Coordinates of C-alpha atoms (C1' of nucleotides) in Angstrom, one line a residue:
Chain T
L1 CA 175.7 248.7 319.8
R2 CA 173.9 249.7 323.3
I3 CA 174.9 253.4 323.1
I4 CA 173.8 253.9 319.3
E5 CA 170.3 252.0 319.8
E6 CA 170.4 255.0 323.2
L7 CA 171.4 258.1 321.3
D8 CA 169.3 257.3 318.1
Y9 CA 171.9 257.2 316.0
Y10 CA 171.4 256.8 312.3
P11 CA 174.3 257.1 310.1
N12 CA 174.2 260.3 308.1
H13 CA 172.6 259.7 305.0
S14 CA 174.0 262.2 302.9
G15 CA 177.5 261.6 304.7
K16 CA 177.2 258.2 303.5
L17 CA 176.3 259.3 299.7
L18 CA 179.3 261.8 299.6
K19 CA 181.6 259.4 300.1
Q20 CA 179.7 256.0 298.2
G21 CA 179.7 257.9 294.8
R22 CA 176.2 255.8 294.0
T23 CA 173.0 257.4 295.9
Y24 CA 170.9 254.2 295.5
A25 CA 168.3 255.6 294.0
V26 CA 166.2 255.8 291.5
A27 CA 163.8 258.3 289.7
V28 CA 160.5 259.1 288.9
V29 CA 160.5 262.7 285.7
S30 CA 157.2 263.8 284.6
S31 CA 155.5 267.0 283.5
F32 CA 152.4 265.7 285.5
F33 CA 151.6 264.8 288.8
Q34 CA 149.6 261.8 290.0
N35 CA 146.7 260.4 287.7
V36 CA 145.5 256.9 287.1
F37 CA 148.4 255.7 284.7
K38 CA 151.1 257.2 286.9
M39 CA 149.7 255.5 289.7
D40 CA 150.0 252.4 288.0
F41 CA 153.3 252.6 286.4
V42 CA 154.9 254.1 289.5
N43 CA 153.0 251.1 291.7
G44 CA 155.2 248.3 289.3
I45 CA 158.7 250.4 289.7
E46 CA 157.4 250.6 293.8
Q47 CA 157.3 246.9 293.5
A48 CA 160.0 246.2 291.9
V49 CA 161.8 248.3 294.3
Y50 CA 161.2 247.0 297.7
H51 CA 162.7 243.8 297.2
T52 CA 165.9 246.2 296.2
R53 CA 168.3 248.6 298.2
Y54 CA 167.6 251.0 296.3
Q55 CA 165.1 253.7 296.8
L56 CA 162.4 255.5 294.8
R57 CA 162.5 259.4 294.2
Q58 CA 159.0 261.1 292.0
F59 CA 160.1 264.2 290.6
T60 CA 157.7 267.1 288.1
T61 CA 159.1 269.8 286.2
Q62 CA 157.3 272.2 283.8
T63 CA 156.8 270.9 280.6
G64 CA 159.6 271.5 278.3
K65 CA 162.1 271.6 281.8
E66 CA 162.4 267.4 281.5
V67 CA 165.4 267.0 280.2
D68 CA 167.2 269.8 281.8
K69 CA 165.7 268.0 285.0
C70 CA 167.4 264.8 283.8
K71 CA 170.3 266.2 283.7
E72 CA 170.6 267.8 286.4
I73 CA 169.3 264.8 288.5
L74 CA 172.1 262.2 286.7
F75 CA 175.1 264.7 286.8
G76 CA 174.4 265.9 290.3
K77 CA 173.7 262.7 291.5
M78 CA 170.1 263.1 292.9
A79 CA 170.2 259.6 291.6
D80 CA 171.1 256.8 289.5
A81 CA 169.2 256.5 287.1
V82 CA 166.2 258.2 285.3
F83 CA 162.6 257.2 284.4
A84 CA 161.6 259.8 281.8
M85 CA 158.0 260.1 281.0
N86 CA 156.1 261.4 277.8
V87 CA 160.1 263.2 277.7
F88 CA 159.9 265.0 273.7
P89 CA 163.0 262.6 272.8
D90 CA 165.9 265.2 272.4
I91 CA 168.3 262.5 270.5
P92 CA 171.3 264.9 271.0
F93 CA 170.8 264.7 274.6
L94 CA 170.4 260.9 274.8
E95 CA 173.5 260.1 272.9
K96 CA 175.2 262.5 275.7
M97 CA 174.1 261.0 278.7
K98 CA 174.6 257.1 277.1
K99 CA 178.6 258.4 276.4
A100 CA 178.5 259.6 279.7
N101 CA 177.3 255.8 281.4
K102 CA 174.0 257.6 282.4
P103 CA 170.9 255.6 282.8
I104 CA 167.7 256.6 281.5
V105 CA 164.9 255.1 280.5
L106 CA 162.1 256.0 278.5
V107 CA 159.0 256.4 279.6
E108 CA 155.6 255.7 276.5
D109 CA 157.5 258.2 273.9
V110 CA 160.4 255.7 272.7
V111 CA 163.5 256.4 270.6
P112 CA 165.0 253.1 269.0
G113 CA 168.7 252.3 270.1
F114 CA 168.1 254.0 273.6
A115 CA 166.9 252.1 276.1
G116 CA 162.9 252.5 277.1
V117 CA 159.7 250.4 278.0
T118 CA 156.7 250.8 275.6
Y119 CA 153.5 249.4 274.2
D120 CA 153.2 248.7 271.3
N121 CA 150.0 251.5 270.5
Y122 CA 150.3 251.0 266.6
Q123 CA 149.4 247.2 267.0
A124 CA 146.4 247.7 269.4
A125 CA 144.9 250.6 267.8
Y126 CA 144.9 248.5 264.7
E127 CA 143.0 245.6 266.3
A128 CA 140.2 247.7 268.3
V129 CA 139.0 248.8 264.8
K130 CA 139.7 244.9 264.1
F131 CA 137.8 244.0 266.6
L132 CA 135.0 246.4 266.8
A133 CA 134.2 246.3 262.9
G134 CA 134.2 242.1 263.7
R135 CA 131.3 242.9 265.6
G136 CA 129.2 244.3 263.1
R137 CA 130.4 248.1 263.1
R138 CA 131.5 249.9 260.2
K139 CA 131.0 253.4 261.7
I140 CA 133.8 253.9 264.2
A141 CA 135.3 256.6 265.8
I142 CA 138.2 257.5 267.6
S143 CA 138.7 260.0 270.7
I144 CA 142.5 260.6 271.1
G145 CA 144.6 263.2 272.5
Q146 CA 146.9 265.5 270.8
K147 CA 149.3 264.6 267.8
S148 CA 152.4 266.0 268.4
F149 CA 154.3 267.6 266.6
S150 CA 157.0 265.2 265.9
G151 CA 154.5 262.5 264.6
H152 CA 156.2 260.1 266.6
S153 CA 154.3 259.5 269.9
F154 CA 152.2 256.7 271.3
V155 CA 149.8 259.3 270.1
D156 CA 150.1 259.6 266.8
N157 CA 151.0 255.3 266.8
R158 CA 147.0 254.6 267.6
Y159 CA 145.9 257.2 264.9
K160 CA 147.6 255.7 262.5
G161 CA 146.5 251.8 263.4
Y162 CA 143.4 253.3 263.8
L163 CA 143.7 254.8 260.0
D164 CA 145.5 251.7 258.9
A165 CA 143.1 249.4 259.6
L166 CA 140.0 251.5 258.7
K167 CA 142.1 251.2 254.9
D168 CA 142.8 247.9 255.2
L169 CA 139.4 246.7 256.1
D170 CA 137.6 249.0 253.8
L171 CA 135.5 250.9 256.1
P172 CA 135.0 254.3 254.5
Y173 CA 133.6 256.2 257.3
S174 CA 136.3 257.4 260.3
R175 CA 135.9 260.3 262.8
V176 CA 138.7 261.7 264.7
L177 CA 137.4 263.7 268.3
E178 CA 140.9 265.1 269.0
I179 CA 140.7 265.6 272.9
P180 CA 142.9 268.2 274.8
S181 CA 142.4 266.8 278.2
Y182 CA 142.1 262.7 279.6
D183 CA 139.3 263.7 282.4
L184 CA 135.6 262.6 283.1
E185 CA 134.5 265.8 282.3
T186 CA 136.3 265.5 278.5
G187 CA 135.0 262.3 278.5
R188 CA 131.4 263.7 279.1
Q189 CA 131.9 266.5 276.3
L190 CA 132.2 263.5 273.6
Y191 CA 129.1 262.9 273.6
S192 CA 127.8 266.5 273.6
I193 CA 130.0 266.6 270.5
M194 CA 128.8 263.8 269.0
K195 CA 124.9 264.0 269.0
N196 CA 125.5 266.3 267.0
L197 CA 127.6 265.0 264.2
D198 CA 125.4 264.8 260.8
D199 CA 126.9 260.9 260.4
F200 CA 126.8 259.6 263.9
P201 CA 128.9 256.9 264.4
D202 CA 128.0 253.0 265.5
A203 CA 131.6 252.6 268.2
L204 CA 133.8 255.1 269.8
F205 CA 137.3 253.7 270.4
C206 CA 138.4 255.8 273.3
A207 CA 142.1 255.8 272.7
S208 CA 141.9 258.6 275.0
G209 CA 141.5 255.8 277.4
D210 CA 139.9 254.2 279.5
V211 CA 138.3 257.5 281.9
T212 CA 136.9 259.4 278.5
A213 CA 135.1 256.2 278.1
A214 CA 134.1 256.2 281.7
G215 CA 132.9 259.7 280.9
F216 CA 131.3 259.8 277.7
L217 CA 129.1 256.0 279.0
Q218 CA 127.5 258.4 281.7
A219 CA 126.6 260.9 279.1
A220 CA 125.6 258.7 276.5
L221 CA 123.3 256.6 278.9
S222 CA 122.1 259.4 280.9
G223 CA 121.0 261.2 277.3
G224 CA 119.0 258.2 276.5
L225 CA 121.8 256.3 274.6
G226 CA 121.2 252.3 274.2
V227 CA 124.9 251.1 274.7
P228 CA 125.7 248.4 273.3
D229 CA 122.7 248.2 271.6
D230 CA 122.9 252.6 270.0
I231 CA 127.3 252.4 270.1
A232 CA 129.6 250.4 270.6
V233 CA 131.8 251.8 273.6
M234 CA 135.9 250.7 273.9
G235 CA 138.2 251.8 276.5
F236 CA 142.1 252.3 276.7
D237 CA 144.2 251.0 279.2
D238 CA 142.5 248.5 281.2
S239 CA 143.1 251.2 284.5
I240 CA 140.6 251.1 287.5
I241 CA 138.7 253.8 286.6
G242 CA 138.2 250.7 283.0
Q243 CA 137.3 248.2 286.0
S244 CA 134.8 249.4 287.9
T245 CA 132.2 251.0 285.5
T246 CA 128.8 249.5 286.2
L247 CA 128.5 248.9 282.5
G248 CA 131.5 246.9 282.2
L249 CA 133.8 248.7 279.8
T250 CA 135.2 247.0 277.0
T251 CA 138.5 247.5 276.7
M252 CA 142.1 247.1 275.7
R253 CA 144.4 246.3 278.4
Q254 CA 147.6 248.3 278.6
P255 CA 149.7 246.5 280.8
V256 CA 150.9 249.2 282.6
H257 CA 152.0 247.8 286.3
E258 CA 154.5 245.0 284.3
M259 CA 155.9 248.0 282.5
G260 CA 157.4 249.8 285.5
Q261 CA 158.3 246.6 287.0
A262 CA 160.2 246.3 283.4
A263 CA 161.2 249.5 283.8
F264 CA 163.1 249.1 286.7
Q265 CA 164.4 245.8 285.7
L266 CA 165.8 248.0 282.8
A267 CA 167.6 250.0 285.1
L268 CA 169.4 247.6 286.9
D269 CA 170.6 246.0 284.0
M270 CA 172.1 249.3 283.6
L271 CA 173.5 250.3 286.8
E272 CA 174.9 247.0 287.8
G273 CA 174.7 244.4 284.8
Q274 CA 177.3 243.1 282.5
D275 CA 175.1 243.2 279.4
P276 CA 176.0 246.8 277.7
G277 CA 173.6 245.9 275.2
A278 CA 170.7 247.5 278.4
F279 CA 171.5 250.8 277.2
S280 CA 169.9 250.3 273.7
R281 CA 167.0 247.3 274.3
I282 CA 163.3 248.4 274.4
V283 CA 161.3 246.2 276.0
T284 CA 157.8 246.1 274.5
F285 CA 154.9 245.1 275.5
P286 CA 152.1 243.5 273.1
P287 CA 148.0 245.0 273.2
E288 CA 145.0 242.1 274.6
I289 CA 141.8 242.9 274.8
I290 CA 139.4 242.8 277.9
V291 CA 135.6 242.0 277.0
R292 CA 133.3 243.7 278.6
Q293 CA 129.8 244.6 277.7
T294 CA 130.2 247.4 275.9
V295 CA 130.7 246.3 272.7
Chain Z
L1 CA 179.7 280.2 283.8
R2 CA 180.3 279.0 280.2
I3 CA 182.7 276.0 281.3
I4 CA 179.9 275.0 283.4
E5 CA 177.4 274.7 280.5
E6 CA 180.0 273.5 278.6
L7 CA 181.5 270.6 281.3
D8 CA 177.6 270.1 281.9
Y9 CA 178.5 270.5 285.7
Y10 CA 176.1 270.3 288.2
P11 CA 176.5 270.5 292.2
N12 CA 176.5 266.9 293.8
H13 CA 173.1 267.1 295.7
S14 CA 174.9 265.3 298.9
G15 CA 177.5 267.4 299.3
K16 CA 175.5 270.5 299.3
L17 CA 172.9 268.5 301.7
L18 CA 175.7 268.0 303.8
K19 CA 177.1 270.6 303.9
Q20 CA 173.7 272.9 304.9
G21 CA 172.6 270.1 307.2
R22 CA 169.4 270.3 305.7
T23 CA 167.4 268.3 303.0
Y24 CA 164.7 270.4 301.5
A25 CA 163.1 267.0 301.3
V26 CA 160.3 266.0 303.1
A27 CA 158.9 262.1 302.9
V28 CA 155.3 260.3 302.8
V29 CA 155.9 257.0 304.6
S30 CA 153.4 254.2 304.6
S31 CA 153.1 250.4 304.6
F32 CA 151.0 249.6 301.4
F33 CA 152.0 251.0 297.7
Q34 CA 149.9 253.2 295.5
N35 CA 146.4 253.2 295.7
V36 CA 143.8 255.6 294.3
F37 CA 143.3 257.5 298.5
K38 CA 147.2 257.2 298.2
M39 CA 147.1 258.9 294.5
D40 CA 145.1 262.0 295.4
F41 CA 147.0 262.8 298.6
V42 CA 150.7 262.8 297.4
N43 CA 148.9 264.4 294.3
G44 CA 147.8 267.5 297.0
I45 CA 151.6 267.4 298.2
E46 CA 153.3 267.5 295.2
Q47 CA 151.1 270.5 294.4
A48 CA 152.0 272.3 297.2
V49 CA 155.6 271.3 296.8
Y50 CA 155.9 272.3 293.9
H51 CA 156.1 275.7 294.0
T52 CA 158.4 275.6 296.9
R53 CA 162.1 274.2 296.9
Y54 CA 161.4 271.4 298.5
Q55 CA 161.5 267.8 297.4
L56 CA 158.9 264.8 298.0
R57 CA 159.9 261.2 298.6
Q58 CA 158.2 257.7 299.3
F59 CA 159.1 255.4 301.6
T60 CA 157.4 252.3 301.3
T61 CA 157.9 249.8 304.8
Q62 CA 156.6 246.6 305.5
T63 CA 154.3 246.7 307.9
G64 CA 154.9 247.5 311.8
K65 CA 158.5 249.0 311.1
E66 CA 156.8 252.4 310.1
V67 CA 158.5 253.8 313.0
D68 CA 161.6 252.6 312.3
K69 CA 161.7 253.6 308.8
C70 CA 160.2 257.5 310.1
K71 CA 163.5 257.2 312.8
E72 CA 166.3 256.6 309.5
I73 CA 164.6 259.3 308.0
L74 CA 164.3 261.8 310.0
F75 CA 168.0 261.1 312.0
G76 CA 169.5 260.3 309.1
K77 CA 168.8 263.5 307.2
M78 CA 166.8 261.9 304.7
A79 CA 164.0 264.1 304.9
D80 CA 163.0 266.9 306.9
A81 CA 159.5 266.1 307.4
V82 CA 157.7 263.0 308.0
F83 CA 154.2 262.3 307.0
A84 CA 153.2 259.1 308.1
M85 CA 150.0 257.3 307.0
N86 CA 147.8 254.8 308.6
V87 CA 150.7 254.8 311.1
F88 CA 149.8 252.9 315.0
P89 CA 149.9 256.1 317.0
D90 CA 153.0 254.9 319.5
I91 CA 153.2 257.5 322.4
P92 CA 156.7 257.5 322.9
F93 CA 158.6 257.8 320.3
L94 CA 156.1 260.5 319.7
E95 CA 157.4 262.6 322.3
K96 CA 161.1 261.7 321.9
M97 CA 160.7 263.0 317.9
K98 CA 158.9 265.8 319.6
K99 CA 161.4 266.8 321.7
A100 CA 164.0 266.1 319.3
N101 CA 162.4 268.8 316.9
K102 CA 161.5 266.8 313.9
P103 CA 158.1 267.1 312.1
I104 CA 156.1 264.3 311.7
V105 CA 152.7 264.7 310.5
L106 CA 149.7 261.8 311.3
V107 CA 147.7 261.4 308.5
E108 CA 144.0 259.9 309.3
D109 CA 144.9 258.3 311.9
V110 CA 146.1 261.3 314.8
V111 CA 147.1 261.5 318.5
P112 CA 145.4 264.5 320.3
G113 CA 148.6 266.8 321.3
F114 CA 150.8 266.0 318.1
A115 CA 150.6 267.5 314.5
G116 CA 148.4 265.2 312.4
V117 CA 145.6 265.8 309.3
T118 CA 142.4 263.9 309.5
Y119 CA 138.9 263.5 308.6
D120 CA 136.0 263.8 310.7
N121 CA 135.2 260.1 310.1
Y122 CA 132.7 260.1 312.7
Q123 CA 130.3 262.8 311.7
A124 CA 130.9 261.6 307.9
A125 CA 129.5 257.9 309.1
Y126 CA 126.9 259.1 311.7
E127 CA 125.4 262.1 309.0
A128 CA 125.6 259.1 306.2
V129 CA 123.1 257.2 307.4
K130 CA 121.1 259.9 308.6
F131 CA 120.8 261.3 305.2
L132 CA 119.8 257.2 304.2
A133 CA 116.9 257.5 307.3
G134 CA 115.6 260.5 305.4
R135 CA 115.7 259.2 302.4
G136 CA 113.1 256.5 304.4
R137 CA 115.8 254.0 304.4
R138 CA 115.4 251.8 307.5
K139 CA 117.3 249.0 307.1
I140 CA 121.0 250.3 306.9
A141 CA 123.8 248.1 306.6
I142 CA 127.7 249.1 306.9
S143 CA 130.5 247.7 305.3
I144 CA 134.1 248.5 306.6
G145 CA 137.6 247.2 307.0
Q146 CA 139.0 245.5 309.9
K147 CA 138.4 247.4 313.3
S148 CA 141.8 248.0 315.1
F149 CA 143.6 246.5 317.6
S150 CA 143.6 250.4 319.9
G151 CA 139.6 251.1 319.2
H152 CA 140.8 254.7 317.7
S153 CA 141.9 254.1 314.3
F154 CA 139.1 256.0 310.9
V155 CA 137.6 252.1 311.4
D156 CA 136.6 253.0 314.9
N157 CA 135.0 256.1 314.2
R158 CA 133.3 255.3 310.9
Y159 CA 131.8 252.6 313.2
K160 CA 130.9 254.2 315.8
G161 CA 129.2 257.2 314.2
Y162 CA 127.1 254.6 312.3
L163 CA 126.3 253.2 316.0
D164 CA 125.1 255.9 317.6
A165 CA 123.0 257.1 314.2
L166 CA 121.7 254.1 314.4
K167 CA 120.6 254.4 318.2
D168 CA 120.1 258.2 317.9
L169 CA 117.3 257.6 315.1
D170 CA 115.4 254.8 316.7
L171 CA 116.9 251.7 313.7
P172 CA 116.4 249.1 315.1
Y173 CA 118.0 247.3 312.1
S174 CA 122.0 247.1 311.9
R175 CA 124.2 244.2 309.8
V176 CA 127.8 244.9 309.8
L177 CA 130.1 243.5 307.1
E178 CA 133.6 243.9 308.1
I179 CA 136.3 243.3 305.2
P180 CA 139.4 242.0 304.4
S181 CA 140.4 244.4 301.9
Y182 CA 139.5 247.6 299.8
D183 CA 139.4 246.3 296.1
L184 CA 136.6 246.0 293.3
E185 CA 136.7 241.8 294.5
T186 CA 136.0 242.0 297.8
G187 CA 132.9 244.6 296.5
R188 CA 131.7 242.4 294.5
Q189 CA 131.5 240.3 297.0
L190 CA 130.0 241.9 299.2
Y191 CA 126.6 241.1 296.9
S192 CA 127.4 236.7 297.3
I193 CA 127.1 237.9 301.4
M194 CA 124.5 239.8 300.7
K195 CA 122.1 237.6 298.8
N196 CA 122.2 234.9 301.3
L197 CA 121.4 237.5 304.6
D198 CA 118.6 236.2 306.0
D199 CA 117.0 239.9 306.9
F200 CA 118.0 241.7 303.9
P201 CA 118.9 245.5 303.9
D202 CA 117.3 248.3 302.2
A203 CA 120.9 250.3 302.2
L204 CA 124.1 249.6 301.6
F205 CA 126.6 252.6 303.4
C206 CA 130.2 251.2 302.1
A207 CA 132.0 253.3 304.8
S208 CA 135.1 251.3 302.8
G209 CA 135.0 252.8 300.2
D210 CA 134.2 253.9 296.7
V211 CA 136.2 251.0 295.0
T212 CA 134.4 248.8 296.6
A213 CA 130.7 250.3 296.3
A214 CA 131.9 250.1 292.5
G215 CA 132.5 246.6 292.6
F216 CA 128.7 245.6 295.1
L217 CA 127.4 247.4 292.4
Q218 CA 128.9 245.5 289.2
A219 CA 127.8 243.1 290.9
A220 CA 124.0 244.0 292.2
L221 CA 123.3 245.4 289.2
S222 CA 124.4 242.4 286.8
G223 CA 122.3 240.2 289.3
G224 CA 119.0 241.6 289.0
L225 CA 119.4 243.9 291.8
G226 CA 118.0 247.6 291.3
V227 CA 119.4 250.4 292.2
P228 CA 118.6 252.7 293.9
D229 CA 115.1 251.4 293.3
D230 CA 116.0 247.5 295.9
I231 CA 119.2 249.3 297.3
A232 CA 120.1 252.8 297.8
V233 CA 123.8 252.5 297.9
M234 CA 126.2 255.0 299.3
G235 CA 130.0 255.4 298.7
F236 CA 132.6 256.9 301.3
D237 CA 135.8 259.5 299.5
D238 CA 134.0 260.7 296.3
S239 CA 137.6 259.4 294.5
I240 CA 138.4 259.4 290.8
I241 CA 136.4 255.6 291.5
G242 CA 133.3 257.0 292.8
Q243 CA 133.0 259.9 290.0
S244 CA 133.1 257.3 287.3
T245 CA 130.5 254.6 287.7
T246 CA 128.2 254.4 285.4
L247 CA 125.3 254.8 287.6
G248 CA 126.2 258.0 289.4
L249 CA 126.8 257.0 292.8
T250 CA 126.0 258.8 296.2
T251 CA 129.0 259.1 298.0
M252 CA 130.7 260.9 301.4
R253 CA 133.3 262.7 299.8
Q254 CA 136.5 262.9 302.1
P255 CA 139.2 265.9 300.3
V256 CA 141.8 263.9 300.0
H257 CA 144.0 266.3 297.8
E258 CA 143.4 269.4 300.4
M259 CA 144.5 267.4 303.3
G260 CA 147.4 266.7 301.3
Q261 CA 147.7 270.0 301.0
A262 CA 147.3 271.0 304.2
A263 CA 149.5 268.1 305.5
F264 CA 152.4 269.8 304.0
Q265 CA 151.4 273.4 305.2
L266 CA 151.7 272.2 308.4
A267 CA 155.2 270.6 307.9
L268 CA 155.7 273.9 306.6
D269 CA 154.9 275.4 309.8
M270 CA 156.8 273.2 311.5
L271 CA 160.1 273.5 309.5
E272 CA 159.8 277.3 309.0
G273 CA 157.5 278.4 311.0
Q274 CA 157.8 280.8 314.0
D275 CA 154.5 279.1 315.9
P276 CA 155.5 276.1 318.3
G277 CA 151.8 275.2 318.3
A278 CA 152.3 273.6 315.0
F279 CA 153.6 271.1 316.5
S280 CA 150.3 270.1 318.0
R281 CA 148.0 271.0 315.9
I282 CA 145.8 269.0 314.1
V283 CA 144.1 270.1 310.9
T284 CA 140.1 268.3 310.5
F285 CA 138.0 268.3 307.5
P286 CA 134.7 268.2 307.6
P287 CA 132.2 265.5 305.6
E288 CA 130.1 266.7 302.6
I289 CA 127.8 264.2 301.1
I290 CA 127.3 264.5 297.2
V291 CA 124.0 263.2 295.9
R292 CA 124.1 261.1 292.6
Q293 CA 121.9 258.8 292.0
T294 CA 122.4 255.6 294.5
V295 CA 120.4 257.3 296.4
Chain D
dT1 C1' 187.8 291.4 294.2
dT2 C1' 189.4 286.3 294.7
dG3 C1' 191.8 283.1 296.8
dT4 C1' 192.4 279.4 300.2
dA5 C1' 191.0 276.4 304.4
dG6 C1' 188.2 274.0 307.3
dG7 C1' 184.4 271.2 308.3
dC8 C1' 180.1 268.7 307.4
dG9 C1' 179.4 262.6 308.1
dT10 C1' 180.9 258.8 306.5
dT11 C1' 184.4 255.4 304.7
dA12 C1' 188.5 253.3 302.7
dT13 C1' 193.2 252.5 303.7
dC14 C1' 196.9 252.0 305.7
dA15 C1' 200.0 251.8 309.8
dA16 C1' 200.5 250.8 314.2
Chain L
dT1 C1' 192.0 243.3 315.3
dT2 C1' 192.3 248.0 316.5
dG3 C1' 192.4 253.2 315.4
dA4 C1' 193.7 257.3 312.9
dT5 C1' 193.7 259.8 308.4
dA6 C1' 192.6 260.9 304.0
dA7 C1' 189.2 262.1 300.4
dC8 C1' 184.4 262.5 298.3
dG9 C1' 182.2 268.5 297.1
dC10 C1' 180.0 271.6 299.3
dC11 C1' 179.9 275.9 301.4
dT12 C1' 181.5 279.1 304.5
dA13 C1' 184.4 282.5 306.8
dC14 C1' 188.6 284.8 306.6
dA15 C1' 193.0 286.1 304.6
dA16 C1' 195.2 288.0 300.5

DNA sequence: TTGTAGGCGTTATCAA
DNA sequence: TTGATAACGCCTACAA
């Protein structure tokens, strides 16, 4: 032991893994770089991982190559389990991985019958509209990301929740602002777009997230629009961005951090658990409204 | 090749690495989980890594165990190079790693003679005070993290910049609010602390970062304090938090994303470059003031 | 061109 | 308890 200390000997990691056949690593795979959502999610995984012998690895791939990357990681023994963020649900692929006993946890966009962690996006949008209507708003616009080809992405679910709520509440006004990205500048542009609308809304539900809501708030207030007097604004996520706007943002909380922790727990259940049900378990988190000053 | 495809064969990563003796991985080591600073920094590394054959790995350690972890990673061949964030500068350790030709890039807190990426924190604080004074402020308070034992951490440098600027500008007023953490709530508490001060400042320089500045802004404005009329507020970092406050935050930009890219480039130079100077190169980024509405 | 053998560093097994 | 040996899967070098 003294010699080990003196020579700074540390066991070669690759040699160890090769022999063991297990990596004791889990991997996050996504086609986008760090952003606030991923930060919160990864933070949740990190904290859960911290108390175990596992390592966390992150891989960024080209859009559309996620499935290949997952295969490479799992079959090539780069990690024991994978968290796939917003990956287009390729059922034959998922079947194959399940049959091969390779743990994949789908995040956000989930497929019935396969392990995943998600959020009730339909209900969240539905309740957001109901809440706005309950505060006397009648002309509720929504800003939202691109709808998907499949019609089953989290964006599609939020969209459906919005439409169904309007219908159930007998609100004839609807206005959908579909935006290409989720950044501040796009949020600011929402105001320019809205200004030119002939029929102005009295509420904006930023289903596109807190960052876009913060951008809208900046542009609207410096454009002289009163919030919440002229227009109510509701965000989505309750991320640190939503928490730090100067005018407190009312928002639909998504417990992203807890989702990360749950995702790791689910991966562990698949890797070490006796419970075969884990391979088709979906953990769904409920919406929660955080009321601040913009509604 | 058809058979490879059919059987979903992927080369075993550990076997490959064991033979190669190189991992083609770089590792970020820190004693804290994802936060906005780390997010931006890692994002910079990720984008630089993306175009190479390298992978990025992240390791979170107990505070004080960073050096052990770096040794384990480098000697145990878990990665080819390490980015050490805010690690207490242990010179004998750094000497040893340099002698062993193991690339370590120090981030933020840097040691002369060893590879690192940093920011001119002294100059940044100095210029922030000068800027505030140039706008007619005479009683400038600073909020800042815990000073270090060594007296040479980035916090210490900001502190010195503040004091020297006050001296050079003949401003007798000084008020240092040393805070334990960098979150929103701590920022809000800055307002409560300040309210009870007998001699109220006319400017607050949040050298503790944009997040604390955003928290202060919330508390101050809802407490009825006028910004910038009653008090000027200046942040630090120009992170996404600083960019998304409803009242635009004037702040001292730190190009964290670029620092991440530079750190990876420096690691590459050490790993693949012919230039032995890389092992003692320090890349320092200059400060830049972003003027918005709070000053 | 194709095939075979050895070694990377670890760990598990089996023998002494 | 200790010590030698084989095998994990890859790559490279050398032989056929």
